[in-house]
Amino acid sequence: MRTTDRPTPLRPTPLRPTPWRDAALAVLGFFLPVACLGCGRPDRALCRTCRAALDARPRRVRLVAGVRLDAAFEYEGLVRTLLLELKLRGRVDVARPLGTRFGALVRTALAEASAGTVVLRIPPSRAGARRRGFDPVVLLLARGGVHRTGRLRRVRAGPTGKGPGQKERTATERVAATVGTLRARGVDGRDVVLVDDVVTTGVTMAEGVRAVRVAGGRVVRCVAVASVED
Ligand SMILES: [Zn+2]
């Protein structure tokens, strides 16, 4: 059952993760032998066979607040594993296989949009950003050839998905708790491509669309790494 706009956080280790530790692990990953995250074979983070399987997965298209959302993948199986390894364990070596298609979708959206269209990211939760010390969406976009990404501002915390009452929240309550959490700046009269990693209910992305509209901009496309399907 879909109850939050974010994947359920996993606890990778009992240690409290810190940015320097994640960075150190990421650096070590380049030197130590690694197993393929798809099949466990000793290889790179993703062996050739699993990479081909990943590339064969279909894209997803849905509507969010009346705007077309392109998702590079469905959020399941290998895609879910790779995203969680990147976000929770700092496995930056999985950024290229995921980021290639994500970046291509953003570049396509930009090519179809007016000149001067900006890419804005839905901001990560403050806790997630602090824990990781890097922004997975910015990294994925860079690996996919998109090097200029701005972000919306979070003006107050939205539903965290971790509170005791979260599971009982109705969709209406979730929307009500999310409206007004984001703000856009400098988009008056401009076209915007909104990006995020995982879109679940779409409530957060819809809030991003609202924030851009309030600031006088127009969201021409939403792009996500992965979409959670019904
Ligand atoms: Zn494999």
PDB file of C-alpha atoms and ligand atoms in Angstrom:
ATOM      1  CA  MET A   1       0.000   0.000   0.000  1.00  0.00           C
ATOM      2  CA  ARG A   2       1.330   3.424  -0.883  1.00  0.00           C
ATOM      3  CA  THR A   3       1.348   5.607   2.156  1.00  0.00           C
ATOM      4  CA  THR A   4       4.253   8.004   1.671  1.00  0.00           C
ATOM      5  CA  ASP A   5       5.834   9.969  -1.117  1.00  0.00           C
ATOM      6  CA  ARG A   6       9.226   8.462  -0.393  1.00  0.00           C
ATOM      7  CA  PRO A   7      10.618   4.953  -0.279  1.00  0.00           C
ATOM      8  CA  THR A   8      10.714   3.476   3.195  1.00  0.00           C
ATOM      9  CA  PRO A   9      14.186   4.210   4.544  1.00  0.00           C
ATOM     10  CA  LEU A  10      16.299   1.129   5.172  1.00  0.00           C
ATOM     11  CA  ARG A  11      18.876   0.995   7.902  1.00  0.00           C
ATOM     12  CA  PRO A  12      22.043  -0.106   6.108  1.00  0.00           C
ATOM     13  CA  THR A  13      24.126  -0.581   9.267  1.00  0.00           C
ATOM     14  CA  PRO A  14      23.627  -0.055  12.973  1.00  0.00           C
ATOM     15  CA  LEU A  15      26.245   2.705  12.771  1.00  0.00           C
ATOM     16  CA  ARG A  16      25.025   6.226  12.427  1.00  0.00           C
ATOM     17  CA  PRO A  17      25.867   7.162   8.840  1.00  0.00           C
ATOM     18  CA  THR A  18      27.868  10.337   8.360  1.00  0.00           C
ATOM     19  CA  PRO A  19      28.826  12.179   5.195  1.00  0.00           C
ATOM     20  CA  TRP A  20      32.547  11.484   5.624  1.00  0.00           C
ATOM     21  CA  ARG A  21      31.875   7.799   6.190  1.00  0.00           C
ATOM     22  CA  ASP A  22      29.715   7.574   3.060  1.00  0.00           C
ATOM     23  CA  ALA A  23      32.364   9.441   1.091  1.00  0.00           C
ATOM     24  CA  ALA A  24      35.081   7.101   2.385  1.00  0.00           C
ATOM     25  CA  LEU A  25      33.002   4.050   1.463  1.00  0.00           C
ATOM     26  CA  ALA A  26      32.384   5.484  -1.990  1.00  0.00           C
ATOM     27  CA  VAL A  27      36.116   5.983  -2.529  1.00  0.00           C
ATOM     28  CA  LEU A  28      36.900   2.494  -1.218  1.00  0.00           C
ATOM     29  CA  GLY A  29      34.374   1.072  -3.660  1.00  0.00           C
ATOM     30  CA  PHE A  30      36.614   2.099  -6.520  1.00  0.00           C
ATOM     31  CA  PHE A  31      39.517   0.041  -5.203  1.00  0.00           C
ATOM     32  CA  LEU A  32      37.954  -3.004  -3.597  1.00  0.00           C
ATOM     33  CA  PRO A  33      36.526  -5.850  -5.636  1.00  0.00           C
ATOM     34  CA  VAL A  34      32.759  -5.483  -5.767  1.00  0.00           C
ATOM     35  CA  ALA A  35      29.914  -7.826  -6.525  1.00  0.00           C
ATOM     36  CA  CYS A  36      27.227  -7.011  -9.071  1.00  0.00           C
ATOM     37  CA  LEU A  37      24.228  -5.616  -7.189  1.00  0.00           C
ATOM     38  CA  GLY A  38      21.910  -7.400  -9.600  1.00  0.00           C
ATOM     39  CA  CYS A  39      23.208 -10.969  -9.489  1.00  0.00           C
ATOM     40  CA  GLY A  40      26.038 -11.067  -6.959  1.00  0.00           C
ATOM     41  CA  ARG A  41      28.705 -12.106  -9.455  1.00  0.00           C
ATOM     42  CA  PRO A  42      32.106 -10.581  -8.704  1.00  0.00           C
ATOM     43  CA  ASP A  43      32.238  -7.713 -11.147  1.00  0.00           C
ATOM     44  CA  ARG A  44      31.551  -4.009 -11.271  1.00  0.00           C
ATOM     45  CA  ALA A  45      28.561  -2.562  -9.406  1.00  0.00           C
ATOM     46  CA  LEU A  46      26.441  -3.769 -12.273  1.00  0.00           C
ATOM     47  CA  CYS A  47      27.629  -6.559 -14.570  1.00  0.00           C
ATOM     48  CA  ARG A  48      27.117  -6.413 -18.315  1.00  0.00           C
ATOM     49  CA  THR A  49      24.152  -8.821 -18.214  1.00  0.00           C
ATOM     50  CA  CYS A  50      22.322  -6.917 -15.467  1.00  0.00           C
ATOM     51  CA  ARG A  51      23.131  -3.603 -17.157  1.00  0.00           C
ATOM     52  CA  ALA A  52      21.502  -4.930 -20.335  1.00  0.00           C
ATOM     53  CA  ALA A  53      18.479  -6.098 -18.311  1.00  0.00           C
ATOM     54  CA  LEU A  54      18.243  -2.646 -16.733  1.00  0.00           C
ATOM     55  CA  ASP A  55      18.411  -0.938 -20.108  1.00  0.00           C
ATOM     56  CA  ALA A  56      15.604  -3.203 -21.359  1.00  0.00           C
ATOM     57  CA  ARG A  57      13.175  -2.009 -18.657  1.00  0.00           C
ATOM     58  CA  PRO A  58      10.350   0.171 -19.939  1.00  0.00           C
ATOM     59  CA  ARG A  59       9.983   3.857 -19.199  1.00  0.00           C
ATOM     60  CA  ARG A  60       6.868   5.164 -17.485  1.00  0.00           C
ATOM     61  CA  VAL A  61       4.685   8.138 -18.327  1.00  0.00           C
ATOM     62  CA  ARG A  62       2.010   9.604 -16.072  1.00  0.00           C
ATOM     63  CA  LEU A  63       0.366  12.926 -15.365  1.00  0.00           C
ATOM     64  CA  VAL A  64       1.123  15.019 -12.281  1.00  0.00           C
ATOM     65  CA  ALA A  65      -0.966  18.147 -11.740  1.00  0.00           C
ATOM     66  CA  GLY A  66      -1.781  18.137 -15.435  1.00  0.00           C
ATOM     67  CA  VAL A  67       1.891  17.951 -16.447  1.00  0.00           C
ATOM     68  CA  ARG A  68       3.474  14.994 -18.212  1.00  0.00           C
ATOM     69  CA  LEU A  69       5.869  13.069 -15.976  1.00  0.00           C
ATOM     70  CA  ASP A  70       8.515  10.935 -17.664  1.00  0.00           C
ATOM     71  CA  ALA A  71      10.050   8.325 -15.379  1.00  0.00           C
ATOM     72  CA  ALA A  72      13.197   6.580 -16.583  1.00  0.00           C
ATOM     73  CA  PHE A  73      12.125   3.378 -14.824  1.00  0.00           C
ATOM     74  CA  GLU A  74       9.457   1.781 -12.733  1.00  0.00           C
ATOM     75  CA  TYR A  75      10.485   1.723  -9.058  1.00  0.00           C
ATOM     76  CA  GLU A  76      10.866  -2.019  -8.510  1.00  0.00           C
ATOM     77  CA  GLY A  77      13.404  -4.835  -8.387  1.00  0.00           C
ATOM     78  CA  LEU A  78      16.870  -3.895  -9.564  1.00  0.00           C
ATOM     79  CA  VAL A  79      16.020  -0.195  -9.979  1.00  0.00           C
ATOM     80  CA  ARG A  80      14.875   0.016  -6.371  1.00  0.00           C
ATOM     81  CA  THR A  81      18.007  -1.809  -5.182  1.00  0.00           C
ATOM     82  CA  LEU A  82      20.342   0.462  -7.121  1.00  0.00           C
ATOM     83  CA  LEU A  83      18.634   3.660  -5.955  1.00  0.00           C
ATOM     84  CA  LEU A  84      18.711   2.569  -2.320  1.00  0.00           C
ATOM     85  CA  GLU A  85      22.400   1.592  -2.599  1.00  0.00           C
ATOM     86  CA  LEU A  86      23.136   5.037  -4.003  1.00  0.00           C
ATOM     87  CA  LYS A  87      21.039   6.970  -1.507  1.00  0.00           C
ATOM     88  CA  LEU A  88      21.638   5.003   1.679  1.00  0.00           C
ATOM     89  CA  ARG A  89      25.114   3.517   1.191  1.00  0.00           C
ATOM     90  CA  GLY A  90      26.727   6.142  -0.979  1.00  0.00           C
ATOM     91  CA  ARG A  91      27.288   3.694  -3.837  1.00  0.00           C
ATOM     92  CA  VAL A  92      28.064   6.393  -6.360  1.00  0.00           C
ATOM     93  CA  ASP A  93      29.280   3.751  -8.809  1.00  0.00           C
ATOM     94  CA  VAL A  94      25.634   2.934  -9.665  1.00  0.00           C
ATOM     95  CA  ALA A  95      24.948   6.522 -10.745  1.00  0.00           C
ATOM     96  CA  ARG A  96      25.912   6.013 -14.370  1.00  0.00           C
ATOM     97  CA  PRO A  97      23.614   3.090 -15.251  1.00  0.00           C
ATOM     98  CA  LEU A  98      20.675   4.909 -13.629  1.00  0.00           C
ATOM     99  CA  GLY A  99      21.646   8.419 -14.653  1.00  0.00           C
ATOM    100  CA  THR A 100      22.162   7.803 -18.352  1.00  0.00           C
ATOM    101  CA  ARG A 101      18.468   7.365 -19.136  1.00  0.00           C
ATOM    102  CA  PHE A 102      17.321   9.915 -16.528  1.00  0.00           C
ATOM    103  CA  GLY A 103      19.633  12.562 -17.984  1.00  0.00           C
ATOM    104  CA  ALA A 104      18.563  11.714 -21.531  1.00  0.00           C
ATOM    105  CA  LEU A 105      14.903  12.307 -20.598  1.00  0.00           C
ATOM    106  CA  VAL A 106      15.783  15.701 -19.105  1.00  0.00           C
ATOM    107  CA  ARG A 107      17.862  16.641 -22.159  1.00  0.00           C
ATOM    108  CA  THR A 108      14.975  15.644 -24.436  1.00  0.00           C
ATOM    109  CA  ALA A 109      12.574  17.782 -22.392  1.00  0.00           C
ATOM    110  CA  LEU A 110      14.980  20.729 -22.630  1.00  0.00           C
ATOM    111  CA  ALA A 111      15.386  20.259 -26.379  1.00  0.00           C
ATOM    112  CA  GLU A 112      11.605  20.399 -26.817  1.00  0.00           C
ATOM    113  CA  ALA A 113      11.187  23.415 -24.518  1.00  0.00           C
ATOM    114  CA  SER A 114      11.862  27.103 -25.071  1.00  0.00           C
ATOM    115  CA  ALA A 115      15.367  28.547 -24.826  1.00  0.00           C
ATOM    116  CA  GLY A 116      16.251  29.463 -21.259  1.00  0.00           C
ATOM    117  CA  THR A 117      14.224  26.634 -19.704  1.00  0.00           C
ATOM    118  CA  VAL A 118      15.627  25.777 -16.282  1.00  0.00           C
ATOM    119  CA  VAL A 119      15.941  22.421 -14.525  1.00  0.00           C
ATOM    120  CA  LEU A 120      14.802  22.558 -10.911  1.00  0.00           C
ATOM    121  CA  ARG A 121      15.023  19.773  -8.412  1.00  0.00           C
ATOM    122  CA  ILE A 122      12.448  18.950  -5.766  1.00  0.00           C
ATOM    123  CA  PRO A 123      14.596  19.415  -2.638  1.00  0.00           C
ATOM    124  CA  PRO A 124      15.486  16.335  -0.605  1.00  0.00           C
ATOM    125  CA  SER A 125      14.431  16.188   3.031  1.00  0.00           C
ATOM    126  CA  ARG A 126      16.860  18.031   5.271  1.00  0.00           C
ATOM    127  CA  ALA A 127      17.635  14.849   7.182  1.00  0.00           C
ATOM    128  CA  GLY A 128      18.448  12.931   4.002  1.00  0.00           C
ATOM    129  CA  ALA A 129      20.690  15.681   2.653  1.00  0.00           C
ATOM    130  CA  ARG A 130      22.565  15.915   5.958  1.00  0.00           C
ATOM    131  CA  ARG A 131      23.008  12.171   6.213  1.00  0.00           C
ATOM    132  CA  ARG A 132      24.326  11.697   2.694  1.00  0.00           C
ATOM    133  CA  GLY A 133      26.480  14.758   2.202  1.00  0.00           C
ATOM    134  CA  PHE A 134      25.779  14.625  -1.536  1.00  0.00           C
ATOM    135  CA  ASP A 135      22.715  15.042  -3.704  1.00  0.00           C
ATOM    136  CA  PRO A 136      21.907  11.808  -5.569  1.00  0.00           C
ATOM    137  CA  VAL A 137      19.699  13.593  -8.123  1.00  0.00           C
ATOM    138  CA  VAL A 138      22.406  16.107  -9.027  1.00  0.00           C
ATOM    139  CA  LEU A 139      24.928  13.269  -9.309  1.00  0.00           C
ATOM    140  CA  LEU A 140      22.591  11.180 -11.500  1.00  0.00           C
ATOM    141  CA  LEU A 141      21.929  14.149 -13.775  1.00  0.00           C
ATOM    142  CA  ALA A 142      25.640  14.888 -14.091  1.00  0.00           C
ATOM    143  CA  ARG A 143      26.258  11.266 -15.114  1.00  0.00           C
ATOM    144  CA  GLY A 144      23.470  11.707 -17.637  1.00  0.00           C
ATOM    145  CA  GLY A 145      24.988  14.856 -19.126  1.00  0.00           C
ATOM    146  CA  VAL A 146      22.879  17.509 -17.330  1.00  0.00           C
ATOM    147  CA  HIS A 147      25.166  19.837 -15.424  1.00  0.00           C
ATOM    148  CA  ARG A 148      23.010  22.779 -14.422  1.00  0.00           C
ATOM    149  CA  THR A 149      20.367  22.002 -11.842  1.00  0.00           C
ATOM    150  CA  GLY A 150      18.760  24.480  -9.491  1.00  0.00           C
ATOM    151  CA  ARG A 151      16.358  23.577  -6.733  1.00  0.00           C
ATOM    152  CA  LEU A 152      13.127  24.680  -5.182  1.00  0.00           C
ATOM    153  CA  ARG A 153      13.299  25.823  -1.595  1.00  0.00           C
ATOM    154  CA  ARG A 154      11.682  23.939   1.233  1.00  0.00           C
ATOM    155  CA  VAL A 155       9.997  26.547   3.378  1.00  0.00           C
ATOM    156  CA  ARG A 156       8.618  24.124   5.919  1.00  0.00           C
ATOM    157  CA  ALA A 157       8.742  20.393   6.520  1.00  0.00           C
ATOM    158  CA  GLY A 158       6.112  18.294   4.804  1.00  0.00           C
ATOM    159  CA  PRO A 159       4.821  14.891   5.903  1.00  0.00           C
ATOM    160  CA  THR A 160       7.918  12.848   6.712  1.00  0.00           C
ATOM    161  CA  GLY A 161       6.467   9.408   6.222  1.00  0.00           C
ATOM    162  CA  LYS A 162       7.995   8.356   9.515  1.00  0.00           C
ATOM    163  CA  GLY A 163       5.548   9.667  12.053  1.00  0.00           C
ATOM    164  CA  PRO A 164       3.355   7.216  13.942  1.00  0.00           C
ATOM    165  CA  GLY A 165       0.150   8.516  12.343  1.00  0.00           C
ATOM    166  CA  GLN A 166       1.510   8.598   8.799  1.00  0.00           C
ATOM    167  CA  LYS A 167       0.000   5.318   7.688  1.00  0.00           C
ATOM    168  CA  GLU A 168      -3.436   6.499   8.709  1.00  0.00           C
ATOM    169  CA  ARG A 169      -3.230   9.698   6.712  1.00  0.00           C
ATOM    170  CA  THR A 170      -5.711   9.895   3.914  1.00  0.00           C
ATOM    171  CA  ALA A 171      -4.674  11.152   0.502  1.00  0.00           C
ATOM    172  CA  THR A 172      -6.486  14.420   1.198  1.00  0.00           C
ATOM    173  CA  GLU A 173      -4.618  14.924   4.453  1.00  0.00           C
ATOM    174  CA  ARG A 174      -1.331  14.208   2.707  1.00  0.00           C
ATOM    175  CA  VAL A 175      -2.025  16.823   0.072  1.00  0.00           C
ATOM    176  CA  ALA A 176      -3.108  19.353   2.697  1.00  0.00           C
ATOM    177  CA  ALA A 177       0.096  18.741   4.673  1.00  0.00           C
ATOM    178  CA  THR A 178       2.241  19.158   1.549  1.00  0.00           C
ATOM    179  CA  VAL A 179       0.733  22.299   0.028  1.00  0.00           C
ATOM    180  CA  GLY A 180       2.878  25.333   0.813  1.00  0.00           C
ATOM    181  CA  THR A 181       6.031  23.380   1.706  1.00  0.00           C
ATOM    182  CA  LEU A 182       7.974  24.438  -1.427  1.00  0.00           C
ATOM    183  CA  ARG A 183       8.813  27.792  -2.977  1.00  0.00           C
ATOM    184  CA  ALA A 184      10.299  28.744  -6.339  1.00  0.00           C
ATOM    185  CA  ARG A 185      12.385  31.825  -7.063  1.00  0.00           C
ATOM    186  CA  GLY A 186      13.505  33.512 -10.249  1.00  0.00           C
ATOM    187  CA  VAL A 187      11.124  31.599 -12.534  1.00  0.00           C
ATOM    188  CA  ASP A 188       8.751  34.437 -13.444  1.00  0.00           C
ATOM    189  CA  GLY A 189       7.911  34.047 -17.124  1.00  0.00           C
ATOM    190  CA  ARG A 190      10.220  31.046 -17.495  1.00  0.00           C
ATOM    191  CA  ASP A 191       9.698  27.435 -18.454  1.00  0.00           C
ATOM    192  CA  VAL A 192      10.797  24.803 -15.946  1.00  0.00           C
ATOM    193  CA  VAL A 193      11.596  21.094 -16.032  1.00  0.00           C
ATOM    194  CA  LEU A 194      11.052  19.646 -12.557  1.00  0.00           C
ATOM    195  CA  VAL A 195      13.137  16.641 -11.493  1.00  0.00           C
ATOM    196  CA  ASP A 196      13.139  14.215  -8.564  1.00  0.00           C
ATOM    197  CA  ASP A 197      14.404  10.725  -7.847  1.00  0.00           C
ATOM    198  CA  VAL A 198      11.303   8.700  -6.950  1.00  0.00           C
ATOM    199  CA  VAL A 199       7.692   9.706  -7.526  1.00  0.00           C
ATOM    200  CA  THR A 200       5.174   7.726  -5.495  1.00  0.00           C
ATOM    201  CA  THR A 201       1.804   9.417  -5.011  1.00  0.00           C
ATOM    202  CA  GLY A 202       2.976  12.459  -6.971  1.00  0.00           C
ATOM    203  CA  VAL A 203       1.874  14.775  -4.157  1.00  0.00           C
ATOM    204  CA  THR A 204       5.356  16.269  -3.713  1.00  0.00           C
ATOM    205  CA  MET A 205       5.894  16.749  -7.437  1.00  0.00           C
ATOM    206  CA  ALA A 206       2.454  18.391  -7.679  1.00  0.00           C
ATOM    207  CA  GLU A 207       3.507  20.754  -4.891  1.00  0.00           C
ATOM    208  CA  GLY A 208       6.579  21.618  -6.982  1.00  0.00           C
ATOM    209  CA  VAL A 209       4.328  22.405  -9.962  1.00  0.00           C
ATOM    210  CA  ARG A 210       2.169  24.599  -7.730  1.00  0.00           C
ATOM    211  CA  ALA A 211       5.193  26.465  -6.339  1.00  0.00           C
ATOM    212  CA  VAL A 212       6.507  27.221  -9.837  1.00  0.00           C
ATOM    213  CA  ARG A 213       3.083  28.446 -10.994  1.00  0.00           C
ATOM    214  CA  VAL A 214       2.696  30.714  -7.969  1.00  0.00           C
ATOM    215  CA  ALA A 215       6.105  32.232  -8.795  1.00  0.00           C
ATOM    216  CA  GLY A 216       4.976  32.972 -12.354  1.00  0.00           C
ATOM    217  CA  GLY A 217       6.712  30.068 -14.103  1.00  0.00           C
ATOM    218  CA  ARG A 218       5.413  27.192 -16.173  1.00  0.00           C
ATOM    219  CA  VAL A 219       6.350  23.547 -15.652  1.00  0.00           C
ATOM    220  CA  VAL A 220       6.673  22.028 -19.116  1.00  0.00           C
ATOM    221  CA  ARG A 221       7.739  18.546 -18.007  1.00  0.00           C
ATOM    222  CA  CYS A 222       8.416  16.530 -14.860  1.00  0.00           C
ATOM    223  CA  VAL A 223      11.146  13.900 -14.993  1.00  0.00           C
ATOM    224  CA  ALA A 224      11.914  11.258 -12.364  1.00  0.00           C
ATOM    225  CA  VAL A 225      14.388   8.416 -12.105  1.00  0.00           C
ATOM    226  CA  ALA A 226      11.611   6.073 -11.086  1.00  0.00           C
ATOM    227  CA  SER A 227       7.867   5.978 -10.631  1.00  0.00           C
ATOM    228  CA  VAL A 228       5.987   3.769  -8.209  1.00  0.00           C
ATOM    229  CA  GLU A 229       3.144   2.222 -10.185  1.00  0.00           C
ATOM    230  CA  ASP A 230      -0.165   0.977  -8.855  1.00  0.00           C
TER     231      ASP A 230
HETATM  232 ZN    ZN B   1      24.787  -8.935 -12.572  1.00  0.00          ZN
END
